[in-house]
Amino acid sequence: MASSTENPVKVDLTTCSICFETFKTPKYFPCLHSFCEGCIKTYITTTFLQTKGGVNCPVCRMYVLKPEDISIDDWSSKLPTNHILVSLIDTNELKSGEKLCAACSRENESESATSWCINCGEALCKSCERYHRRNKFLSNHKVVDIENYGTTELPYNHKDIQCTEHPDKNVEAYCSDHSAICCMTCVMLKHRKCDNVGSIQDAAEELKKSKEVKSFKDALMELKKTLDALVECTMDNLQIFDKDIKKMKLDVDTLFTKLSHHLSQLKSDILSEISKIEKEVRPEIEDKHDEIKCKISTIENDLTLFQTNIKYAPPAQFLQAMEKLMEQRSILEQFVNEESQKLKEISVTFDANEKLQEIEKHIKVFGKVNIRRRNKADMLRSTDKQVNMSSVVPTTKQVDMSSVVPTLSSEVNEQDTVTGISVLENGLVLLSKWNNLNIELRDHQCSSVLSSLSLPGYPWGIKMTSDTEGAVAVEGHGLIIFNVQNNQITKIKEIRTNVNYDFVYHQGTYYIGCNKKIAVYDSNHHKVRDISVNNIVGYMAVRDDTSLCYTVWGGRELYCITMDGTPVFTYSHDKLQYTTGVTVDHAGYIYVCGCDSYNVHQLSHDGKLQRIIFDNLPSGPYCVSFNKHGDKAMIGCYNKVLSYDMK
């Protein structure tokens, strides 16, 4: 583990990454990257139409959805202000030059400030400071000398932070049970039964003294060390990739040259043969042509002699001439008869090689470019990067899901329908129990109940959205957000929707399946937009960073769409009936349950059937979940939970 002082990371927190100047009203995205309000407004305006419904963070490229009830022009102003940066900038300004008294400036007077009121966020001269302290309503304000301002900690005040539930109220309290800062209205309405509600100051002090905070920097440094190694891996990968691309292009050119040379030689050979035939056959046709023309000339001459003799020749000469002409006619008749019988039309044709003739039909591509992806842990090992990957990359070898053979390891009978299942990072299992109207946290074997949470309606899809937080879709109510800690399930809040059977959570955004739409909510549980679909959405799963899959209630298909609703593919099969649960494993394979066909289909990333991986199940499957390594699968059924070893 790296020490807390090793390789300190220095980042200029006061400079906007868009304009590269000191922040002017710093606003931040959910990824915590901050920008000037004016800069991010310009960025949003110029990029929003291209990104359909949101924008990518200019720094980390995280996709941020626009809230539904806010216009593009107002979005930047509605982003949360980074008050800690405001305090940091004020501190730097106070230390870098003379600061004028704010109270005097309002009266058009110029007095040098000597102190700073943390609560008011204003600089004060000696005279105004004295009156400030004497004022009964301001006497509890913390006033510090400008020289000492920010030497121990930033004089940050939460007076300007509004409650997310009640925007007209400032936050004043912290609920440890729900890990939430809130206003006093929230304390009275939502946290009155909570055992650990106190001041923000006390909560912050307690958190600063906790083991988690003390080890936080070391954990981040370890993560950075790992990411540095991954950056080196990607740089090495880029060099290898560029080398491979160069070699592939050379191979293509070489193959093309080889084929071109071979085809050119074949072309030359056939053209030579054509020229040879032309030289042999053409004179034969020409000679016959000339011979026939000569006979025509003979006939024309005989006709002239005949007409002359019949008109002018004496009888004796006429008889002699006619005898010769008759003889000549016989010779010509014989020639015509013979030539009419034996004259042949000579033509030539080209019969292309059958394989060449079918080349366009059978050879559609010049070749295939294969992309081989290796696990990032294998990349690090192959490059001899000495990094502790225990907290970042799983040490357990992940299963090759293309050839794995499932083996039934246990079958737990339930007196209920299991409509949702999720295998947690630690191996524990969450179940949605339909008839019982509750969710349960089970042990690794799914045989013992560790904790349960009663619900206001029928539960369906259930998933974890972080290490400790999850959600369950409740029919007719919406999404119930809950916390899982110390083997206990605690309800946090509820997102109300009309009809809801499942949801997915991806990059800080909830996609909730409803009636003929998918409702999109941000990480603060605020409605952003709707994605229109044709039916009631059943179960859902994230396919990749740009698309998701879903089934429809009572249907026989699996649909895949982009995050903005554009269709990608639709899958159906004769042996897939009444599609229910859907999930995606670590390798990108898609799994869809057929409740009435008693099976689970394994699909490729592009929606092609690989195989029916679970078939002839003892009960109709509603949901399927894999552990993080892919070596264990659990299927929730009508009255059973089936566990499989994937080897």
JSON list of C-alpha atoms in Angstrom, two decimals, residues 347-439:
[
{"chain": "A", "resi": 347, "resn": "SER", "atom": "CA", "xyz": [-17.68, -18.05, -84.41]},
{"chain": "A", "resi": 348, "resn": "VAL", "atom": "CA", "xyz": [-15.72, -17.94, -81.18]},
{"chain": "A", "resi": 349, "resn": "THR", "atom": "CA", "xyz": [-16.91, -17.76, -77.58]},
{"chain": "A", "resi": 350, "resn": "PHE", "atom": "CA", "xyz": [-15.21, -17.27, -74.25]},
{"chain": "A", "resi": 351, "resn": "ASP", "atom": "CA", "xyz": [-16.07, -19.71, -71.46]},
{"chain": "A", "resi": 352, "resn": "ALA", "atom": "CA", "xyz": [-14.78, -18.18, -68.25]},
{"chain": "A", "resi": 353, "resn": "ASN", "atom": "CA", "xyz": [-13.41, -20.35, -65.50]},
{"chain": "A", "resi": 354, "resn": "GLU", "atom": "CA", "xyz": [-16.38, -21.32, -63.34]},
{"chain": "A", "resi": 355, "resn": "LYS", "atom": "CA", "xyz": [-14.61, -20.32, -60.15]},
{"chain": "A", "resi": 356, "resn": "LEU", "atom": "CA", "xyz": [-13.73, -16.95, -61.61]},
{"chain": "A", "resi": 357, "resn": "GLN", "atom": "CA", "xyz": [-17.23, -16.56, -63.01]},
{"chain": "A", "resi": 358, "resn": "GLU", "atom": "CA", "xyz": [-18.71, -17.08, -59.52]},
{"chain": "A", "resi": 359, "resn": "ILE", "atom": "CA", "xyz": [-16.14, -14.91, -57.74]},
{"chain": "A", "resi": 360, "resn": "GLU", "atom": "CA", "xyz": [-18.58, -12.06, -57.11]},
{"chain": "A", "resi": 361, "resn": "LYS", "atom": "CA", "xyz": [-21.14, -14.50, -55.77]},
{"chain": "A", "resi": 362, "resn": "HIS", "atom": "CA", "xyz": [-18.85, -16.53, -53.53]},
{"chain": "A", "resi": 363, "resn": "ILE", "atom": "CA", "xyz": [-16.24, -13.97, -52.55]},
{"chain": "A", "resi": 364, "resn": "LYS", "atom": "CA", "xyz": [-18.02, -11.03, -50.98]},
{"chain": "A", "resi": 365, "resn": "VAL", "atom": "CA", "xyz": [-15.11, -9.76, -48.92]},
{"chain": "A", "resi": 366, "resn": "PHE", "atom": "CA", "xyz": [-11.38, -9.55, -49.45]},
{"chain": "A", "resi": 367, "resn": "GLY", "atom": "CA", "xyz": [-10.81, -11.02, -46.00]},
{"chain": "A", "resi": 368, "resn": "LYS", "atom": "CA", "xyz": [-11.81, -10.68, -42.36]},
{"chain": "A", "resi": 369, "resn": "VAL", "atom": "CA", "xyz": [-10.29, -8.39, -39.76]},
{"chain": "A", "resi": 370, "resn": "ASN", "atom": "CA", "xyz": [-10.30, -10.05, -36.35]},
{"chain": "A", "resi": 371, "resn": "ILE", "atom": "CA", "xyz": [-10.20, -8.10, -33.11]},
{"chain": "A", "resi": 372, "resn": "ARG", "atom": "CA", "xyz": [-8.87, -10.00, -30.12]},
{"chain": "A", "resi": 373, "resn": "ARG", "atom": "CA", "xyz": [-9.60, -8.58, -26.70]},
{"chain": "A", "resi": 374, "resn": "ARG", "atom": "CA", "xyz": [-7.78, -9.74, -23.61]},
{"chain": "A", "resi": 375, "resn": "ASN", "atom": "CA", "xyz": [-8.76, -9.21, -20.01]},
{"chain": "A", "resi": 376, "resn": "LYS", "atom": "CA", "xyz": [-7.10, -6.13, -18.52]},
{"chain": "A", "resi": 377, "resn": "ALA", "atom": "CA", "xyz": [-5.64, -8.22, -15.69]},
{"chain": "A", "resi": 378, "resn": "ASP", "atom": "CA", "xyz": [-3.91, -10.43, -18.27]},
{"chain": "A", "resi": 379, "resn": "MET", "atom": "CA", "xyz": [-2.59, -7.29, -19.98]},
{"chain": "A", "resi": 380, "resn": "LEU", "atom": "CA", "xyz": [-1.01, -6.11, -16.75]},
{"chain": "A", "resi": 381, "resn": "ARG", "atom": "CA", "xyz": [0.53, -9.49, -16.06]},
{"chain": "A", "resi": 382, "resn": "SER", "atom": "CA", "xyz": [1.91, -9.74, -19.59]},
{"chain": "A", "resi": 383, "resn": "THR", "atom": "CA", "xyz": [3.57, -6.33, -19.32]},
{"chain": "A", "resi": 384, "resn": "ASP", "atom": "CA", "xyz": [5.07, -7.10, -15.89]},
{"chain": "A", "resi": 385, "resn": "LYS", "atom": "CA", "xyz": [3.47, -4.09, -14.24]},
{"chain": "A", "resi": 386, "resn": "GLN", "atom": "CA", "xyz": [4.02, -4.53, -10.50]},
{"chain": "A", "resi": 387, "resn": "VAL", "atom": "CA", "xyz": [0.62, -3.38, -9.30]},
{"chain": "A", "resi": 388, "resn": "ASN", "atom": "CA", "xyz": [-1.62, -4.59, -6.51]},
{"chain": "A", "resi": 389, "resn": "MET", "atom": "CA", "xyz": [-4.77, -5.42, -8.43]},
{"chain": "A", "resi": 390, "resn": "SER", "atom": "CA", "xyz": [-6.63, -7.07, -5.55]},
{"chain": "A", "resi": 391, "resn": "SER", "atom": "CA", "xyz": [-8.98, -4.15, -5.09]},
{"chain": "A", "resi": 392, "resn": "VAL", "atom": "CA", "xyz": [-9.39, -3.33, -8.77]},
{"chain": "A", "resi": 393, "resn": "VAL", "atom": "CA", "xyz": [-9.16, -6.44, -10.96]},
{"chain": "A", "resi": 394, "resn": "PRO", "atom": "CA", "xyz": [-10.63, -9.78, -9.82]},
{"chain": "A", "resi": 395, "resn": "THR", "atom": "CA", "xyz": [-7.94, -12.35, -9.10]},
{"chain": "A", "resi": 396, "resn": "THR", "atom": "CA", "xyz": [-10.33, -15.19, -9.87]},
{"chain": "A", "resi": 397, "resn": "LYS", "atom": "CA", "xyz": [-10.11, -16.25, -13.49]},
{"chain": "A", "resi": 398, "resn": "GLN", "atom": "CA", "xyz": [-13.25, -15.31, -15.34]},
{"chain": "A", "resi": 399, "resn": "VAL", "atom": "CA", "xyz": [-15.10, -18.08, -17.11]},
{"chain": "A", "resi": 400, "resn": "ASP", "atom": "CA", "xyz": [-15.13, -18.44, -20.90]},
{"chain": "A", "resi": 401, "resn": "MET", "atom": "CA", "xyz": [-18.90, -18.10, -21.35]},
{"chain": "A", "resi": 402, "resn": "SER", "atom": "CA", "xyz": [-18.81, -19.32, -24.95]},
{"chain": "A", "resi": 403, "resn": "SER", "atom": "CA", "xyz": [-17.99, -22.90, -23.96]},
{"chain": "A", "resi": 404, "resn": "VAL", "atom": "CA", "xyz": [-18.99, -23.16, -20.30]},
{"chain": "A", "resi": 405, "resn": "VAL", "atom": "CA", "xyz": [-21.11, -26.18, -19.31]},
{"chain": "A", "resi": 406, "resn": "PRO", "atom": "CA", "xyz": [-23.71, -25.43, -16.59]},
{"chain": "A", "resi": 407, "resn": "THR", "atom": "CA", "xyz": [-24.06, -28.02, -13.81]},
{"chain": "A", "resi": 408, "resn": "LEU", "atom": "CA", "xyz": [-26.98, -27.85, -11.38]},
{"chain": "A", "resi": 409, "resn": "SER", "atom": "CA", "xyz": [-25.50, -27.47, -7.89]},
{"chain": "A", "resi": 410, "resn": "SER", "atom": "CA", "xyz": [-28.60, -26.80, -5.79]},
{"chain": "A", "resi": 411, "resn": "GLU", "atom": "CA", "xyz": [-32.37, -26.48, -6.05]},
{"chain": "A", "resi": 412, "resn": "VAL", "atom": "CA", "xyz": [-34.13, -24.48, -3.33]},
{"chain": "A", "resi": 413, "resn": "ASN", "atom": "CA", "xyz": [-37.90, -24.91, -3.21]},
{"chain": "A", "resi": 414, "resn": "GLU", "atom": "CA", "xyz": [-39.90, -21.74, -2.59]},
{"chain": "A", "resi": 415, "resn": "GLN", "atom": "CA", "xyz": [-43.53, -21.31, -1.60]},
{"chain": "A", "resi": 416, "resn": "ASP", "atom": "CA", "xyz": [-43.60, -18.30, -3.87]},
{"chain": "A", "resi": 417, "resn": "THR", "atom": "CA", "xyz": [-42.69, -17.02, -7.32]},
{"chain": "A", "resi": 418, "resn": "VAL", "atom": "CA", "xyz": [-39.18, -15.54, -7.52]},
{"chain": "A", "resi": 419, "resn": "THR", "atom": "CA", "xyz": [-39.59, -12.61, -9.92]},
{"chain": "A", "resi": 420, "resn": "GLY", "atom": "CA", "xyz": [-36.22, -10.95, -9.34]},
{"chain": "A", "resi": 421, "resn": "ILE", "atom": "CA", "xyz": [-32.74, -12.17, -8.44]},
{"chain": "A", "resi": 422, "resn": "SER", "atom": "CA", "xyz": [-29.34, -10.51, -8.08]},
{"chain": "A", "resi": 423, "resn": "VAL", "atom": "CA", "xyz": [-26.04, -12.08, -7.01]},
{"chain": "A", "resi": 424, "resn": "LEU", "atom": "CA", "xyz": [-24.08, -9.46, -5.02]},
{"chain": "A", "resi": 425, "resn": "GLU", "atom": "CA", "xyz": [-20.34, -8.80, -5.18]},
{"chain": "A", "resi": 426, "resn": "ASN", "atom": "CA", "xyz": [-19.84, -10.66, -1.88]},
{"chain": "A", "resi": 427, "resn": "GLY", "atom": "CA", "xyz": [-21.82, -13.67, -3.08]},
{"chain": "A", "resi": 428, "resn": "LEU", "atom": "CA", "xyz": [-25.00, -12.97, -1.12]},
{"chain": "A", "resi": 429, "resn": "VAL", "atom": "CA", "xyz": [-28.27, -13.10, -3.05]},
{"chain": "A", "resi": 430, "resn": "LEU", "atom": "CA", "xyz": [-31.22, -10.68, -3.28]},
{"chain": "A", "resi": 431, "resn": "LEU", "atom": "CA", "xyz": [-34.63, -12.15, -4.16]},
{"chain": "A", "resi": 432, "resn": "SER", "atom": "CA", "xyz": [-37.96, -10.56, -5.11]},
{"chain": "A", "resi": 433, "resn": "LYS", "atom": "CA", "xyz": [-40.77, -12.66, -3.54]},
{"chain": "A", "resi": 434, "resn": "TRP", "atom": "CA", "xyz": [-43.94, -11.93, -5.51]},
{"chain": "A", "resi": 435, "resn": "ASN", "atom": "CA", "xyz": [-46.68, -13.33, -3.26]},
{"chain": "A", "resi": 436, "resn": "ASN", "atom": "CA", "xyz": [-44.96, -12.26, -0.04]},
{"chain": "A", "resi": 437, "resn": "LEU", "atom": "CA", "xyz": [-44.72, -8.64, -1.27]},
{"chain": "A", "resi": 438, "resn": "ASN", "atom": "CA", "xyz": [-41.14, -8.39, -0.03]},
{"chain": "A", "resi": 439, "resn": "ILE", "atom": "CA", "xyz": [-37.49, -8.71, -0.96]}
]
